[in-house]
C-alpha positions as YAML, in Angstrom:
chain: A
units: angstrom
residues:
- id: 1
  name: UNK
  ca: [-28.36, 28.95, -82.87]
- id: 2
  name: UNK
  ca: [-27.99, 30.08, -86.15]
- id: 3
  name: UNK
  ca: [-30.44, 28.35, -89.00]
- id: 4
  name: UNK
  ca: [-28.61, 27.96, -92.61]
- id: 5
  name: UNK
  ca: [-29.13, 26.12, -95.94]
- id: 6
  name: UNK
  ca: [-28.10, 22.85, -96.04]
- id: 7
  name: UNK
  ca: [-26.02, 22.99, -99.24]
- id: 8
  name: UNK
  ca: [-24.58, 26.40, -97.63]
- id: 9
  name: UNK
  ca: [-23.71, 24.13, -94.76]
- id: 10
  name: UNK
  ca: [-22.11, 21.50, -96.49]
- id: 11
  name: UNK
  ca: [-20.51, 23.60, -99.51]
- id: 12
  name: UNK
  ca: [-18.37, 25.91, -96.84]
- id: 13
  name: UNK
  ca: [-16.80, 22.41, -95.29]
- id: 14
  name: UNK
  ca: [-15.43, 21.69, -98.29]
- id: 15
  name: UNK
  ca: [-17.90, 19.45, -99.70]
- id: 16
  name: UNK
  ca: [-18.07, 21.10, -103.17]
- id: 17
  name: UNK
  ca: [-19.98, 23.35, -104.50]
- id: 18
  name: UNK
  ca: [-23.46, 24.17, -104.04]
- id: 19
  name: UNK
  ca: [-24.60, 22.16, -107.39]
- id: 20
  name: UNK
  ca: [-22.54, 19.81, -106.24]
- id: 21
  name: UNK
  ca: [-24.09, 19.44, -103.34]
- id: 22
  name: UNK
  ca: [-27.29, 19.34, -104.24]
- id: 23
  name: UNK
  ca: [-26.58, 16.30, -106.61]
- id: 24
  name: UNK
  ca: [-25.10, 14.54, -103.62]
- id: 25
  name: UNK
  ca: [-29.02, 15.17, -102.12]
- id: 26
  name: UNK
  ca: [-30.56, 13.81, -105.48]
- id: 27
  name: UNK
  ca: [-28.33, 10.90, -104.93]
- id: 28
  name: UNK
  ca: [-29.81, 10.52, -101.42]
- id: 29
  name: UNK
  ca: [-26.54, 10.47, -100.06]
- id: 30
  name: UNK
  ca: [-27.46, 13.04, -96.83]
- id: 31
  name: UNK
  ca: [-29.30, 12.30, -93.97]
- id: 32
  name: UNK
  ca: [-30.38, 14.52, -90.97]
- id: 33
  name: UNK
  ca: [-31.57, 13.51, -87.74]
- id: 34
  name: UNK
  ca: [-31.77, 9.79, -89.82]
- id: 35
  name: UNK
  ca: [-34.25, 11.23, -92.58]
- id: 36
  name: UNK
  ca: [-32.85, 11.30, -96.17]
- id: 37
  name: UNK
  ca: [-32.74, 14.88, -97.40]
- id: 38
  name: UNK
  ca: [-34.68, 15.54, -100.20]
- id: 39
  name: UNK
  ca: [-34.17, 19.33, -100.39]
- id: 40
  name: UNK
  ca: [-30.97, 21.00, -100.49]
- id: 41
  name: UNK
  ca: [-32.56, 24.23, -99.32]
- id: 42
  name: UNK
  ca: [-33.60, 23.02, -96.18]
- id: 43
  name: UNK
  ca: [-32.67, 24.83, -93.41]
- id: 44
  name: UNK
  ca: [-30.75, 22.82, -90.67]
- id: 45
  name: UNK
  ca: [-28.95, 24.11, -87.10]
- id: 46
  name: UNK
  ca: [-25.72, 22.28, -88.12]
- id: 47
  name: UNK
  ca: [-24.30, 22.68, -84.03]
- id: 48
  name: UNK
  ca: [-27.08, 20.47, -83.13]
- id: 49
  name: UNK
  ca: [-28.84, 18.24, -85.47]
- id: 50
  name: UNK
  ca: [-27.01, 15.15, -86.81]
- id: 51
  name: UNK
  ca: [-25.90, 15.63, -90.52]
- id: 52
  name: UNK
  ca: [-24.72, 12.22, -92.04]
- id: 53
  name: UNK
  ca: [-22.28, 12.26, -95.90]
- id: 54
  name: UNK
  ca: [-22.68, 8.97, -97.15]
- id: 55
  name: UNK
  ca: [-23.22, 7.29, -93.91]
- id: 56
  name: UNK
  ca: [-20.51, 9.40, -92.39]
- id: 57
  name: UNK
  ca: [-21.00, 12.34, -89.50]
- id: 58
  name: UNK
  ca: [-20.57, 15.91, -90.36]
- id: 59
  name: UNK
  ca: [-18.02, 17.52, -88.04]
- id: 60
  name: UNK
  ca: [-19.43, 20.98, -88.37]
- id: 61
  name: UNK
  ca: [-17.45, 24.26, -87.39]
- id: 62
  name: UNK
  ca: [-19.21, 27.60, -87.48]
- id: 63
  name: UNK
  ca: [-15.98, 28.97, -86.45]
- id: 64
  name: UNK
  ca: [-11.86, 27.99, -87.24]
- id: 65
  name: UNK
  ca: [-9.09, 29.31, -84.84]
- id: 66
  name: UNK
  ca: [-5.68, 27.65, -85.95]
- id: 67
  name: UNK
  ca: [-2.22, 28.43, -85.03]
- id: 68
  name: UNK
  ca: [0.55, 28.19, -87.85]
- id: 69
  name: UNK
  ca: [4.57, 28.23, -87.63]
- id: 70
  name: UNK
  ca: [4.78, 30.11, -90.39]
- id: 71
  name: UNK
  ca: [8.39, 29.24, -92.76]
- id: 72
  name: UNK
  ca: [9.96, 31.50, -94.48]
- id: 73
  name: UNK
  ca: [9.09, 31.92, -98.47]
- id: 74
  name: UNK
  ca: [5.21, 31.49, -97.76]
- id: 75
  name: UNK
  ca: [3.51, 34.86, -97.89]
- id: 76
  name: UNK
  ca: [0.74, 35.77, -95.18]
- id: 77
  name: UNK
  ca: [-1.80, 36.19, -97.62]
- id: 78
  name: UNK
  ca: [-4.83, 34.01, -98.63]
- id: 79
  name: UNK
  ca: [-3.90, 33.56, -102.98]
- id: 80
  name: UNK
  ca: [-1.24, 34.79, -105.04]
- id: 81
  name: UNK
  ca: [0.30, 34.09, -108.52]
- id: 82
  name: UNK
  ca: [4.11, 33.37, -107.93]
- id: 83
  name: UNK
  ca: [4.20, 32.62, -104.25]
- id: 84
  name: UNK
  ca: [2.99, 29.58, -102.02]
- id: 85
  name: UNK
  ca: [0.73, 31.14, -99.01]
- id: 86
  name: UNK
  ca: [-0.27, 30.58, -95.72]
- id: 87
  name: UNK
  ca: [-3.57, 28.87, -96.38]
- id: 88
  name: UNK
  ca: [-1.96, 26.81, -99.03]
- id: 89
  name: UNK
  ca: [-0.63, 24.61, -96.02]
- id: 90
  name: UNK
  ca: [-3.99, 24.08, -94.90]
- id: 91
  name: UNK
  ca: [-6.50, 21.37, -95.20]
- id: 92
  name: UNK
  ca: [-8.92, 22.15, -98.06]
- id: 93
  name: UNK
  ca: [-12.08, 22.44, -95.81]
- id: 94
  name: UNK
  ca: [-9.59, 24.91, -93.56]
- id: 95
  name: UNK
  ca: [-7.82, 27.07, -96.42]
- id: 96
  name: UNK
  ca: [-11.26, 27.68, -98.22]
- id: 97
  name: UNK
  ca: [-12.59, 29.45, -95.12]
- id: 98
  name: UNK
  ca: [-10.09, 31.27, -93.53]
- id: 99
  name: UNK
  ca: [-7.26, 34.41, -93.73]
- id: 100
  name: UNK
  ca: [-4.01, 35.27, -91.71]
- id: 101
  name: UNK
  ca: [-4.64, 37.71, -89.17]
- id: 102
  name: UNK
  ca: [-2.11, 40.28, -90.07]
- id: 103
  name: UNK
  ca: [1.13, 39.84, -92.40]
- id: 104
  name: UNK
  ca: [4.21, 38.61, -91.32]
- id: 105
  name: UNK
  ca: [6.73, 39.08, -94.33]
- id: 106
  name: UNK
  ca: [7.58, 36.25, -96.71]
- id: 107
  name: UNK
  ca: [10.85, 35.94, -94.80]
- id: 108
  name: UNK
  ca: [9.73, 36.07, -91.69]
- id: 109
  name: UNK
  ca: [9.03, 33.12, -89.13]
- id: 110
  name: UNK
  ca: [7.02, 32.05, -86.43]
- id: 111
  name: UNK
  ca: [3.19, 32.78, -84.87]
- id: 112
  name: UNK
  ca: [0.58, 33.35, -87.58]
- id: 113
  name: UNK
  ca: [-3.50, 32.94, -86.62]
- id: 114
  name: UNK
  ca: [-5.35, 32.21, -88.96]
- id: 115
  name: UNK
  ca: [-9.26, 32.55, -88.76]
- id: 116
  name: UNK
  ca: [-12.97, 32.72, -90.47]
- id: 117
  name: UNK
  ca: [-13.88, 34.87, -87.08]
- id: 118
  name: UNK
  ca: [-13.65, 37.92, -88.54]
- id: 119
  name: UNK
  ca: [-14.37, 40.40, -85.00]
- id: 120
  name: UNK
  ca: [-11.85, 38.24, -83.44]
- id: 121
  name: UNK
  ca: [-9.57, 39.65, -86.93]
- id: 122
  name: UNK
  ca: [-10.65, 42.96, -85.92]
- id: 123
  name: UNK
  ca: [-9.96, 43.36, -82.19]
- id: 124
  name: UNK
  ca: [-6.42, 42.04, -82.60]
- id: 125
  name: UNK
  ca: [-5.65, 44.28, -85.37]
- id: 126
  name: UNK
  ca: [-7.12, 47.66, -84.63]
- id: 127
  name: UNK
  ca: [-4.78, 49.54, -83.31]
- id: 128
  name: UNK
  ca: [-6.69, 50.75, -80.87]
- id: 129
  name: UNK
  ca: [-6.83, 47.89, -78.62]
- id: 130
  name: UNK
  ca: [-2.71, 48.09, -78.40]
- id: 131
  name: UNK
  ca: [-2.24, 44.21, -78.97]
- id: 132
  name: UNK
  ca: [1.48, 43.58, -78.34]
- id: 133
  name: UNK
  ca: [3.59, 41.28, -80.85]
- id: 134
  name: UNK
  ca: [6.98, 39.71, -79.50]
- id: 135
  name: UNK
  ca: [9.36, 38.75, -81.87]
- id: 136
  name: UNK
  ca: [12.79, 37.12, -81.62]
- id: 137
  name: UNK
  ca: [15.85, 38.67, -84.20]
- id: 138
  name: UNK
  ca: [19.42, 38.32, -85.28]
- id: 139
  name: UNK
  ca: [21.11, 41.46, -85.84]
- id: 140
  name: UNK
  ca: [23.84, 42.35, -87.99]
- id: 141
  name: UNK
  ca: [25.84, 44.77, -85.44]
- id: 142
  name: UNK
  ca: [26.14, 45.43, -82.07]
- id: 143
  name: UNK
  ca: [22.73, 46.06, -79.99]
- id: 144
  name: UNK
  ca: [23.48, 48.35, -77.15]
- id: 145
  name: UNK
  ca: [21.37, 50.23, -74.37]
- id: 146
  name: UNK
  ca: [21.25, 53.51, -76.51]
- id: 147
  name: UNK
  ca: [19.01, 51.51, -78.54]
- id: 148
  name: UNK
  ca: [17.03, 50.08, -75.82]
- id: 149
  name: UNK
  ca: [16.35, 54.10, -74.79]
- id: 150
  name: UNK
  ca: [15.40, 54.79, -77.89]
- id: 151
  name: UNK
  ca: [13.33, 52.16, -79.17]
- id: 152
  name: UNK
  ca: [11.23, 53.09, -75.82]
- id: 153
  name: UNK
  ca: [10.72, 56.42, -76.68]
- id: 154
  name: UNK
  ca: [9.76, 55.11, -80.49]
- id: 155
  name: UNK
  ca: [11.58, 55.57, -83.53]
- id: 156
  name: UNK
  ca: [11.13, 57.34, -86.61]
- id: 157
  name: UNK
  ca: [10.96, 55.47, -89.52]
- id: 158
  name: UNK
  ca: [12.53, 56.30, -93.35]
- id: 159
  name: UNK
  ca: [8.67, 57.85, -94.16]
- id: 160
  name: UNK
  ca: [8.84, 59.90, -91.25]
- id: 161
  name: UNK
  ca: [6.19, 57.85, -89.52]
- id: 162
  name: UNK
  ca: [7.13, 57.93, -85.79]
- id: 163
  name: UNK
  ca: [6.09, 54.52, -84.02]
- id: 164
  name: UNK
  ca: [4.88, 53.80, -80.82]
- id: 165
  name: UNK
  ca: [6.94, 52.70, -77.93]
- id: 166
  name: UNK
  ca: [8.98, 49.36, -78.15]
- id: 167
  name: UNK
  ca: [10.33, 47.10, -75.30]
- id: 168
  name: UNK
  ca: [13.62, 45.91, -76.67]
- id: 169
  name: UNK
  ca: [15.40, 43.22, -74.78]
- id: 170
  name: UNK
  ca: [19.13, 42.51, -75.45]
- id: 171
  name: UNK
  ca: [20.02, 38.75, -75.62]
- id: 172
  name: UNK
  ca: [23.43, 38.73, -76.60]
- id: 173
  name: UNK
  ca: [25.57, 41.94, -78.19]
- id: 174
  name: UNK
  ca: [28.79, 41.45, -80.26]
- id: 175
  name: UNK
  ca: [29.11, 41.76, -84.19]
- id: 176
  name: UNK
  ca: [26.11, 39.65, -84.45]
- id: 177
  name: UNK
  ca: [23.36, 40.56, -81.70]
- id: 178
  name: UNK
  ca: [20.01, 38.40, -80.30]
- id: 179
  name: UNK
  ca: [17.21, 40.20, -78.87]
- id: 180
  name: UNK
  ca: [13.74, 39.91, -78.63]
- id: 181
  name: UNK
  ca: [11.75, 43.11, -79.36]
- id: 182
  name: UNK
  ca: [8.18, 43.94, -78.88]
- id: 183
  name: UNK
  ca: [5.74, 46.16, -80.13]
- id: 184
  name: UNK
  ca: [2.12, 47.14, -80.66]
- id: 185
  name: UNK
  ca: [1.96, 47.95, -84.19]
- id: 186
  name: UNK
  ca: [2.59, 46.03, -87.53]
- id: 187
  name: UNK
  ca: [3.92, 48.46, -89.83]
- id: 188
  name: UNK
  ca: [5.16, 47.24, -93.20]
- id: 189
  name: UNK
  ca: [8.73, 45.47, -92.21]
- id: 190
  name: UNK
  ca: [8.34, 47.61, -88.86]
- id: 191
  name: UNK
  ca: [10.97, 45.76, -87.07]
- id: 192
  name: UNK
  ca: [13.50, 45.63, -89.54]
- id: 193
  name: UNK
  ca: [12.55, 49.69, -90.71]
- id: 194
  name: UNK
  ca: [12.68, 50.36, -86.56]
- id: 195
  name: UNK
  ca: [16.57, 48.69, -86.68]
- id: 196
  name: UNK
  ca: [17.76, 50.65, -90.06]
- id: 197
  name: UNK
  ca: [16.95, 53.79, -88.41]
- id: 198
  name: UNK
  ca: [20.47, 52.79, -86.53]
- id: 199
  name: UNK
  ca: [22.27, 51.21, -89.74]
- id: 200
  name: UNK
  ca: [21.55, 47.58, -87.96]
- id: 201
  name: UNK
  ca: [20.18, 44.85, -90.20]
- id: 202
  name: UNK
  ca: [17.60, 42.30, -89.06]
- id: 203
  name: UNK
  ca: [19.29, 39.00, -90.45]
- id: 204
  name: UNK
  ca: [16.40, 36.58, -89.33]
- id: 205
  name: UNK
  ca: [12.85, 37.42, -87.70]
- id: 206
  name: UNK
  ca: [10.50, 35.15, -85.58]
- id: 207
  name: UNK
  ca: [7.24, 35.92, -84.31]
- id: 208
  name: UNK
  ca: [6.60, 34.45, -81.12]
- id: 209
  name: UNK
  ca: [3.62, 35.81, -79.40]
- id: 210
  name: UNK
  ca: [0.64, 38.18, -80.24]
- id: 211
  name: UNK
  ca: [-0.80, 39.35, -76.94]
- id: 212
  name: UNK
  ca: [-1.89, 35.95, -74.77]
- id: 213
  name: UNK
  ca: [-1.09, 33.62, -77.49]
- id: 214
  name: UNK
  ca: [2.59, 32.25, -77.46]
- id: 215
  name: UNK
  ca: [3.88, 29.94, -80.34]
- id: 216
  name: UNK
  ca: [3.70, 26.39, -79.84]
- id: 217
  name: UNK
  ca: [7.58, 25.43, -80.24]
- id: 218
  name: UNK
  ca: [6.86, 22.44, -80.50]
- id: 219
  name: UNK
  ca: [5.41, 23.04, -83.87]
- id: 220
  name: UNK
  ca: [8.09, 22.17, -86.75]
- id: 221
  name: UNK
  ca: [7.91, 25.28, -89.38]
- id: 222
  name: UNK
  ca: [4.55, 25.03, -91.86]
- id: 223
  name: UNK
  ca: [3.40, 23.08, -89.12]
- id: 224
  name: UNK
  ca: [-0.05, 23.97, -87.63]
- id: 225
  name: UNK
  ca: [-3.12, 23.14, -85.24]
- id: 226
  name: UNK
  ca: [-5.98, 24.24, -83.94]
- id: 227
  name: UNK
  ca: [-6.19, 26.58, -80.83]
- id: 228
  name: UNK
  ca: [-7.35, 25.25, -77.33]
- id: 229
  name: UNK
  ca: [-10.35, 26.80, -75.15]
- id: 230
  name: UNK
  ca: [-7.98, 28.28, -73.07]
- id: 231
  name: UNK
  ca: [-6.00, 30.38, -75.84]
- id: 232
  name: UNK
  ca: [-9.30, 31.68, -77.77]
- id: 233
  name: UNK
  ca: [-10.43, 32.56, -74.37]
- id: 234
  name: UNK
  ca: [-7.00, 34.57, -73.62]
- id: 235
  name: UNK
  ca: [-7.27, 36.41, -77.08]
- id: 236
  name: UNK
  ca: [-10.42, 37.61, -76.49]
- id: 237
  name: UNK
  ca: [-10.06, 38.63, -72.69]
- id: 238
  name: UNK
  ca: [-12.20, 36.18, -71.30]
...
């Protein structure tokens, strides 16, 4: 295990800052193994020694893995000026730590992960490892097996980029079509680019898996928790 400063401890779980912290030492407010800490720049192995806050345990996390319904309106992004974001839904000690892994548009629903492991970050993203993303979609216009062909050979997009292959899945086809789509890339607006190529319009886009890890439907929108031992295991192939 890992040996860090104390007030680096404490500071990244939200305590305050480090000058902060350090008065809450002056104050002999922190204890470790049941001795009062008298120097903030002692080094401590937070996953095993016993770190009391004002008489209260320290429930340290080296590493944060949590699942978010994401709403629409909230961008997948960790601060911006005009717009509410992902990690403002978070607790404090959560949102101060962590960043969406990957973008799903501001109107866009469903499966975001959000994490402080940033290799974890990497393998899902690179594209590379071919991580598949599911989505659910409303379509303005009728869905047929022409595009189910196509979207399996790929489809060329308005910049002339040419994607990789697609699994498209028809739910329901009328004036108004359902399907579920999936791919292995993430594109800026790559579904809804991917369904212009054929004059359709994505009217409403959920994310609801990225490669072992389905949504949780029983989370409401903006809801969010943390992900079990079996998920983290399934993300990273275990």
């Amino acid at each position: 295990m890992k040996r860090e400063r104390l007030d680096k401890v404490l500071a990244n779980m939200g305590l305050g800052t480090r000058k902060e912290v350090k008065a809450l030492v002056k104050q002999k407010l922190i204890e470790v193994d049941g001795v009062v800490a008298t120097d903030p720049g002692m080094h401590v192995i937070p996953e095993e020694q016993t770190i009391l806050v004002e008489g209260e345990p320290l429930n340290y996390k080296r590493w944060i893995y949590v699942m978010l319904n994401k709403p629409p309106g909230v961008i997948s992004a960790t601060e911006d000026p005009r717009h509410e974001t992902v990690v403002d839904l978070l607790p404090i000690e959560w949102a101060d730590k962590v960043h969406p892994v990957g973008r799903l548009d501001i109107d866009t629903e469903g499966l975001l992960l959000l994490t402080n492991d940033g290799q974890l970050s990497h393998s899902l993203l690179s594209p590379k490892k071919k991580v598949d993303k599911e989505y659910y979609a409303k379509i303005r216009g009728q869905v047929t097996q022409h595009h189910v062909d196509e979207f399996a050979k790929g489809v060329t997009l308005d910049d002339g980029y040419h994607t990789m292959p697609a699994k498209l899945e028809i739910l329901s086809s009328g004036e108004e079509s359902e399907i579920k789509v999936t791919i292995m890339e993430g594109k800026f607006h790559q579904v809804k680019r991917m369904f212009a190529a054929f004059g359709l319009e994505v009217t409403y886009l959920k994310r609801l898996r990225m490669g072992t890890l389905l949504l949780d439907e029983s989370l409401e929108l903006g809801d969010f928790r943390e992900l079990t031992e079996e998920e983290l295991a399934g993300l990273r192939g275990e």
